[in-house]
Coordinates of N, CA and C in Angstrom, one line a residue:
M184 N 6.3 12.1 44.9 CA 6.5 12.4 46.3 C 7.3 11.3 46.9
S185 N 8.5 11.5 47.1 CA 9.5 10.5 47.4 C 9.3 9.8 48.7
R186 N 8.6 10.5 49.7 CA 8.4 9.9 51.0 C 7.3 8.9 51.1
A187 N 6.5 8.8 50.0 CA 5.3 7.9 50.1 C 5.7 6.4 49.8
K188 N 4.9 5.5 50.2 CA 5.1 4.1 49.9 C 5.0 3.9 48.4
I189 N 5.7 3.0 47.9 CA 5.5 2.7 46.4 C 4.3 1.8 46.3
I190 N 3.3 2.2 45.6 CA 2.0 1.5 45.4 C 2.2 0.7 44.1
T191 N 1.8 -0.6 44.2 CA 1.9 -1.5 43.1 C 0.7 -1.4 42.2
K192 N 0.8 -1.8 41.0 CA -0.4 -1.8 40.1 C -1.4 -2.8 40.7
E193 N -0.9 -3.9 41.2 CA -1.8 -4.9 41.8 C -2.6 -4.3 43.0
A194 N -2.0 -3.5 43.8 CA -2.7 -2.8 44.9 C -3.7 -1.8 44.4
L195 N -3.4 -1.1 43.3 CA -4.3 -0.2 42.8 C -5.5 -0.9 42.2
N196 N -5.3 -2.1 41.6 CA -6.4 -2.9 41.0 C -7.3 -3.3 42.1
Y197 N -6.8 -3.8 43.2 CA -7.6 -4.2 44.4 C -8.3 -2.9 44.9
A198 N -7.6 -1.8 45.0 CA -8.3 -0.6 45.5 C -9.4 -0.2 44.6
E199 N -9.3 -0.3 43.3 CA -10.4 0.0 42.4 C -11.5 -0.9 42.6
A200 N -11.3 -2.2 42.9 CA -12.4 -3.1 43.2 C -13.0 -2.7 44.5
L201 N -12.2 -2.3 45.4 CA -12.8 -1.9 46.7 C -13.6 -0.6 46.6
Y202 N -13.2 0.3 45.7 CA -14.0 1.5 45.4 C -15.4 1.1 44.8
Q203 N -15.4 0.0 44.0 CA -16.7 -0.4 43.4 C -17.6 -1.0 44.5
I204 N -17.0 -1.6 45.6 CA -17.8 -2.1 46.7 C -18.3 -0.9 47.5
S205 N -17.5 0.1 47.8 CA -17.9 1.2 48.6 C -17.1 2.5 48.2
S206 N -17.8 3.5 47.8 CA -17.2 4.8 47.5 C -17.2 5.7 48.8
D207 N -17.7 5.2 49.9 CA -17.7 5.9 51.1 C -16.4 5.8 51.8
I208 N -15.6 6.8 51.7 CA -14.2 6.7 52.3 C -14.1 6.4 53.8
K209 N -15.1 6.9 54.5 CA -15.1 6.6 56.0 C -15.3 5.1 56.2
N210 N -16.3 4.5 55.5 CA -16.5 3.1 55.7 C -15.2 2.3 55.4
V211 N -14.6 2.7 54.3 CA -13.4 1.9 53.8 C -12.2 2.1 54.7
M212 N -12.1 3.3 55.3 CA -11.0 3.6 56.3 C -11.2 2.8 57.5
E213 N -12.5 2.5 57.9 CA -12.8 1.7 59.1 C -12.4 0.2 58.7
F214 N -12.7 -0.2 57.5 CA -12.3 -1.5 57.0 C -10.8 -1.7 57.0
T215 N -10.1 -0.7 56.5 CA -8.6 -0.8 56.4 C -8.0 -0.7 57.8
A216 N -8.7 -0.1 58.8 CA -8.1 -0.1 60.1 C -8.1 -1.5 60.7
L217 N -9.1 -2.3 60.3 CA -9.0 -3.7 60.7 C -7.9 -4.5 60.1
L218 N -7.6 -4.1 58.8 CA -6.5 -4.8 58.1 C -5.1 -4.4 58.7
A219 N -5.1 -3.4 59.5 CA -3.8 -2.9 60.1 C -3.4 -3.8 61.3
V220 N -4.3 -4.6 61.7 CA -4.1 -5.5 62.9 C -3.1 -6.6 62.4
D221 N -1.9 -6.6 62.9 CA -0.9 -7.6 62.5 C -1.3 -9.0 62.6
E222 N -2.0 -9.4 63.7 CA -2.4 -10.7 64.0 C -3.4 -11.2 62.9
L223 N -4.3 -10.4 62.5 CA -5.2 -10.7 61.4 C -4.5 -11.0 60.1
R224 N -3.6 -10.0 59.7 CA -2.9 -10.2 58.5 C -2.0 -11.4 58.5
Q225 N -1.3 -11.7 59.6 CA -0.5 -12.8 59.7 C -1.3 -14.1 59.6
A226 N -2.4 -14.2 60.3 CA -3.3 -15.4 60.2 C -3.8 -15.6 58.8
L227 N -4.2 -14.6 58.1 CA -4.7 -14.7 56.8 C -3.6 -15.2 55.8
A228 N -2.4 -14.7 56.0 CA -1.2 -15.0 55.2 C -0.6 -16.4 55.5
N229 N -1.0 -16.9 56.7 CA -0.3 -18.2 57.1 C -0.7 -19.3 56.2
P230 N 0.3 -20.0 55.6 CA 0.0 -21.1 54.7 C -0.5 -22.3 55.4
T231 N -0.3 -22.4 56.7 CA -0.7 -23.6 57.4 C -2.2 -23.6 57.7
I232 N -2.8 -22.4 57.6 CA -4.3 -22.3 57.9 C -5.0 -22.5 56.6
S233 N -6.0 -23.4 56.6 CA -6.7 -23.7 55.3 C -7.6 -22.5 54.9
L234 N -7.9 -22.5 53.6 CA -8.7 -21.4 53.0 C -10.1 -21.4 53.7
K235 N -10.6 -22.6 54.0 CA -11.9 -22.7 54.7 C -11.9 -22.0 56.0
E236 N -10.8 -22.3 56.8 CA -10.7 -21.6 58.1 C -10.5 -20.1 58.0
K237 N -9.8 -19.7 56.9 CA -9.6 -18.2 56.7 C -11.0 -17.6 56.3
Y238 N -11.8 -18.3 55.5 CA -13.1 -17.8 55.2 C -14.0 -17.7 56.4
A239 N -13.9 -18.6 57.3 CA -14.7 -18.6 58.5 C -14.3 -17.3 59.4
V240 N -13.0 -17.0 59.5 CA -12.6 -15.8 60.2 C -13.1 -14.6 59.5
I241 N -13.0 -14.6 58.2 CA -13.5 -13.4 57.4 C -15.0 -13.2 57.6
D242 N -15.7 -14.3 57.6 CA -17.2 -14.2 57.8 C -17.5 -13.6 59.2
R243 N -16.7 -13.9 60.2 CA -17.0 -13.4 61.5 C -16.6 -11.9 61.6
I244 N -15.6 -11.5 60.9 CA -15.2 -10.1 61.0 C -15.8 -9.1 60.0
F245 N -15.9 -9.6 58.8 CA -16.3 -8.7 57.7 C -17.7 -9.1 57.2
D246 N -18.4 -8.1 56.7 CA -19.7 -8.4 56.1 C -19.8 -7.9 54.7
G247 N -20.8 -8.4 53.9 CA -21.1 -8.0 52.6 C -19.9 -8.0 51.7
G248 N -19.7 -6.9 50.9 CA -18.7 -6.7 49.9 C -17.3 -6.8 50.5
F249 N -17.1 -6.3 51.7 CA -15.8 -6.4 52.3 C -15.4 -7.8 52.6
G250 N -16.3 -8.6 53.0 CA -16.0 -10.1 53.2 C -15.6 -10.7 51.8
K251 N -16.4 -10.4 50.8 CA -16.1 -11.0 49.5 C -14.7 -10.5 49.0
F252 N -14.4 -9.3 49.2 CA -13.1 -8.7 48.9 C -12.0 -9.5 49.5
M253 N -12.1 -9.7 50.9 CA -11.1 -10.4 51.6 C -11.0 -11.8 51.2
K254 N -12.1 -12.5 50.8 CA -12.0 -13.8 50.4 C -11.2 -13.9 49.0
T255 N -11.5 -12.9 48.2 CA -10.7 -12.9 46.9 C -9.3 -12.7 47.1
V256 N -8.9 -11.8 48.0 CA -7.5 -11.6 48.4 C -6.9 -12.9 48.8
C257 N -7.6 -13.6 49.7 CA -7.1 -14.9 50.3 C -7.0 -16.0 49.2
K258 N -8.0 -16.1 48.4 CA -8.1 -17.1 47.3 C -6.9 -16.9 46.3
N259 N -6.6 -15.6 46.0 CA -5.5 -15.3 45.1 C -4.1 -15.3 45.8
G260 N -4.1 -15.3 47.1 CA -2.8 -15.3 47.8 C -2.1 -14.0 47.8
D261 N -2.8 -12.9 47.6 CA -2.3 -11.6 47.4 C -2.2 -10.8 48.7
Y262 N -1.6 -11.4 49.7 CA -1.6 -10.8 51.0 C -0.8 -9.5 51.1
S263 N 0.2 -9.4 50.2 CA 1.1 -8.2 50.2 C 0.3 -6.9 50.0
V264 N -0.8 -7.0 49.3 CA -1.5 -5.8 49.0 C -2.2 -5.2 50.2
L265 N -2.4 -6.0 51.3 CA -3.2 -5.6 52.4 C -2.5 -4.4 53.1
S266 N -1.1 -4.4 53.1 CA -0.4 -3.3 53.8 C -0.5 -2.0 52.9
L267 N -0.8 -2.1 51.7 CA -0.9 -1.0 50.8 C -2.3 -0.5 50.5
I268 N -3.3 -1.2 50.9 CA -4.7 -1.0 50.5 C -5.2 0.4 50.9
E269 N -4.9 0.8 52.1 CA -5.4 2.1 52.5 C -4.9 3.2 51.7
E270 N -3.6 3.3 51.5 CA -3.0 4.3 50.6 C -3.5 4.2 49.2
S271 N -3.6 3.0 48.7 CA -4.0 2.7 47.3 C -5.5 3.2 47.1
Y272 N -6.3 2.9 48.1 CA -7.7 3.3 48.0 C -7.8 4.8 48.0
K273 N -7.0 5.5 48.9 CA -7.1 7.0 48.9 C -6.7 7.5 47.5
Q274 N -5.7 6.9 46.8 CA -5.4 7.4 45.5 C -6.6 7.2 44.5
V275 N -7.2 6.0 44.6 CA -8.3 5.7 43.7 C -9.5 6.7 44.0
W276 N -9.8 6.8 45.3 CA -10.9 7.7 45.7 C -10.6 9.1 45.2
N277 N -9.4 9.6 45.4 CA -9.0 11.0 45.0 C -9.2 11.1 43.5
R278 N -8.8 10.1 42.7 CA -8.9 10.2 41.3 C -10.4 10.3 40.9
H279 N -11.2 9.4 41.5 CA -12.7 9.4 41.2 C -13.4 10.7 41.6
N280 N -12.8 11.4 42.6 CA -13.5 12.5 43.2 C -12.8 13.9 42.9
S281 N -11.9 13.8 41.9 CA -11.2 15.0 41.4 C -10.4 15.7 42.5
V282 N -9.6 15.0 43.3 CA -8.8 15.5 44.3 C -7.4 15.3 44.0
L283 N -6.6 16.3 44.0 CA -5.1 16.2 43.7 C -4.3 16.1 45.0
E284 N -3.4 15.1 45.0 CA -2.5 15.0 46.1 C -1.2 15.7 45.8
A285 N -0.7 16.5 46.7 CA 0.6 17.2 46.5 C 1.3 17.3 47.8
S286 N 2.6 17.6 47.7 CA 3.4 17.7 49.0 C 4.3 18.9 48.8
L287 N 4.3 19.7 49.9 CA 5.1 20.9 49.9 C 6.2 20.8 50.9
E288 N 7.4 20.8 50.5 CA 8.6 20.9 51.4 C 9.0 22.3 51.5
Y289 N 9.2 22.7 52.8 CA 9.6 24.1 53.0 C 10.7 24.2 54.0
A290 N 11.5 25.3 53.9 CA 12.6 25.6 54.8 C 12.1 26.4 56.0
E291 N 11.2 27.3 55.8 CA 10.7 28.2 56.8 C 9.1 28.0 56.8
P292 N 8.5 28.2 58.0 CA 7.1 28.0 58.0 C 6.3 28.8 57.0
V293 N 5.3 28.1 56.4 CA 4.5 28.7 55.3 C 3.2 29.2 55.9
S294 N 2.8 30.4 55.5 CA 1.6 31.0 56.0 C 0.3 30.3 55.4
E295 N -0.8 30.4 56.1 CA -2.0 29.9 55.6 C -2.4 30.5 54.3
K296 N -2.1 31.8 54.1 CA -2.4 32.5 52.9 C -1.6 31.9 51.7
S297 N -0.3 31.6 52.0 CA 0.5 31.0 50.9 C 0.0 29.6 50.6
V298 N -0.4 28.8 51.6 CA -0.9 27.5 51.3 C -2.2 27.6 50.5
S299 N -3.1 28.5 50.8 CA -4.3 28.7 50.1 C -4.0 29.1 48.6
S300 N -3.0 30.0 48.4 CA -2.7 30.4 47.1 C -2.1 29.2 46.3
I301 N -1.3 28.4 46.9 CA -0.7 27.3 46.2 C -1.8 26.3 45.8
K302 N -2.7 26.0 46.7 CA -3.9 25.1 46.5 C -4.7 25.7 45.3
A303 N -5.0 27.0 45.3 CA -5.8 27.6 44.3 C -5.1 27.5 42.9
M304 N -3.8 27.7 42.9 CA -3.0 27.6 41.7 C -3.1 26.1 41.1
L305 N -3.0 25.1 42.0 CA -3.0 23.7 41.6 C -4.4 23.3 41.1
V306 N -5.4 23.8 41.8 CA -6.8 23.5 41.3 C -7.0 24.0 39.9
K307 N -6.5 25.2 39.6 CA -6.6 25.8 38.3 C -5.8 25.1 37.3
K308 N -4.5 24.8 37.6 CA -3.6 24.2 36.7 C -4.0 22.8 36.3
Y309 N -4.4 22.0 37.3 CA -4.7 20.6 37.1 C -6.2 20.3 36.9
G310 N -7.0 21.3 37.0 CA -8.5 21.2 36.7 C -9.2 20.2 37.6
V311 N -8.8 20.3 38.9 CA -9.4 19.4 39.9 C -10.4 20.2 40.8
K312 N -11.2 19.5 41.6 CA -12.1 20.2 42.6 C -11.4 20.7 43.8
S313 N -10.4 19.9 44.3 CA -9.7 20.3 45.5 C -8.3 19.7 45.5
V314 N -7.5 20.2 46.5 CA -6.1 19.7 46.6 C -5.9 19.3 48.0
E315 N -5.3 18.1 48.2 CA -4.9 17.6 49.5 C -3.4 17.9 49.6
L316 N -3.0 18.9 50.3 CA -1.6 19.3 50.4 C -0.9 18.9 51.7
S317 N 0.1 18.1 51.6 CA 0.8 17.8 52.9 C 2.0 18.7 53.0
L318 N 2.3 19.2 54.2 CA 3.4 20.1 54.4 C 4.5 19.3 55.2
V319 N 5.7 19.5 54.7 CA 6.9 18.8 55.2 C 8.0 19.8 55.4
E320 N 8.5 19.9 56.6 CA 9.6 20.8 56.9 C 10.9 20.2 56.5
N321 N 11.8 20.9 55.8 CA 13.1 20.5 55.3 C 14.0 21.6 55.4
R322 N 14.7 21.8 56.5 CA 15.7 22.9 56.7 C 16.8 22.9 55.7
D323 N 17.1 21.7 55.1 CA 18.2 21.6 54.1 C 18.0 22.5 52.9
L324 N 16.7 22.8 52.6 CA 16.4 23.7 51.5 C 16.9 25.1 51.6
I325 N 17.3 25.5 52.8 CA 17.9 26.8 53.2 C 16.8 27.9 53.1
G326 N 16.1 28.0 52.1 CA 14.9 28.9 51.9 C 14.1 28.4 50.8
G327 N 12.9 29.0 50.6 CA 12.0 28.6 49.5 C 11.3 27.3 49.8
F328 N 10.9 26.6 48.7 CA 10.2 25.3 48.8 C 10.4 24.4 47.6
R329 N 9.9 23.2 47.8 CA 9.8 22.2 46.7 C 8.4 21.7 46.7
L330 N 7.7 21.7 45.6 CA 6.4 21.3 45.4 C 6.3 20.0 44.6
Y331 N 5.8 18.9 45.2 CA 5.7 17.6 44.5 C 4.3 17.4 44.1
V332 N 4.1 17.2 42.8 CA 2.7 17.0 42.3 C 2.9 15.8 41.2
N333 N 2.2 14.7 41.5 CA 2.3 13.5 40.7 C 3.8 13.2 40.5
D334 N 4.3 13.2 39.3 CA 5.7 12.9 39.1 C 6.5 14.1 38.8
K335 N 6.0 15.3 39.1 CA 6.7 16.5 38.8 C 7.2 17.1 40.1
V336 N 8.3 17.8 40.0 CA 8.9 18.5 41.2 C 9.1 20.0 40.7
Y337 N 8.5 20.9 41.5 CA 8.7 22.3 41.2 C 9.7 22.8 42.3
D338 N 10.9 23.1 42.0 CA 11.9 23.4 43.0 C 12.2 24.9 42.9
K339 N 11.7 25.6 43.9 CA 11.9 27.0 44.1 C 12.7 27.3 45.4
S340 N 13.6 26.3 45.7 CA 14.4 26.5 47.0 C 15.7 27.1 46.7
V341 N 16.3 27.6 47.7 CA 17.7 28.2 47.6 C 18.7 27.0 47.3
L342 N 18.5 25.9 47.9 CA 19.3 24.7 47.6 C 19.3 24.4 46.2
G343 N 18.0 24.3 45.6 CA 17.9 24.0 44.2 C 18.5 25.0 43.3
A344 N 18.4 26.3 43.6 CA 19.0 27.4 42.8 C 20.5 27.2 42.9
L345 N 21.1 27.0 44.0 CA 22.5 26.8 44.1 C 23.0 25.6 43.3
D346 N 22.2 24.5 43.3 CA 22.6 23.3 42.6 C 22.5 23.6 41.1
R347 N 21.5 24.3 40.6 CA 21.4 24.7 39.2 C 22.6 25.6 38.8
M348 N 22.9 26.5 39.7 CA 24.0 27.4 39.4 C 25.3 26.6 39.3
R349 N 25.6 25.7 40.2 CA 26.8 24.9 40.2 C 26.8 24.1 38.9
R350 N 25.7 23.5 38.4 CA 25.7 22.7 37.2 C 26.0 23.6 36.0
T351 N 25.5 24.8 36.0 CA 25.7 25.7 34.9 C 27.2 26.1 34.8
L352 N 27.8 26.4 36.0 CA 29.2 26.7 36.0 C 30.1 25.6 35.6
L353 N 29.8 24.3 35.9 CA 30.6 23.2 35.6 C 30.5 22.9 34.1
R354 N 29.4 23.3 33.4 CA 29.3 23.1 32.0 C 30.2 24.0 31.1
R355 N 30.6 25.1 31.7 CA 31.4 26.0 31.0 C 32.9 25.6 30.8

């Protein structure tokens, strides 16, 4: 899914550790909402603020496992993962809970029936419990759709068909 942020292995490792702290996605999303506060991220990443002072701030804001998690991030100096942690956690949570993420680009609006059929096909094909399907309008496709699943692209668009036809003709 080309529109998504690139998630690093380091961010996924931290997300896995966060999943071990809490598998309750609602609690973790509340935690990550606090991490979205620029002032907090900047203060924690500021090299002129001592680790002791950072820990004091963490103790005032976060409790339990979330506090320990933040102290580990600070101790390791891995502040760059904080901007990726929400999306990384969602990936880890989805993997643990058998949820497949996919994205559907379409040229013309897609009916609920078509969306349900695509989700059902993906559940069966990938052996998951459910599918989280994001819908993205792309008029450049002319007609049809592109389905992005993991690192695969299923191109059933008019634009894709024209491109395949052009490549075939150029090979002759």
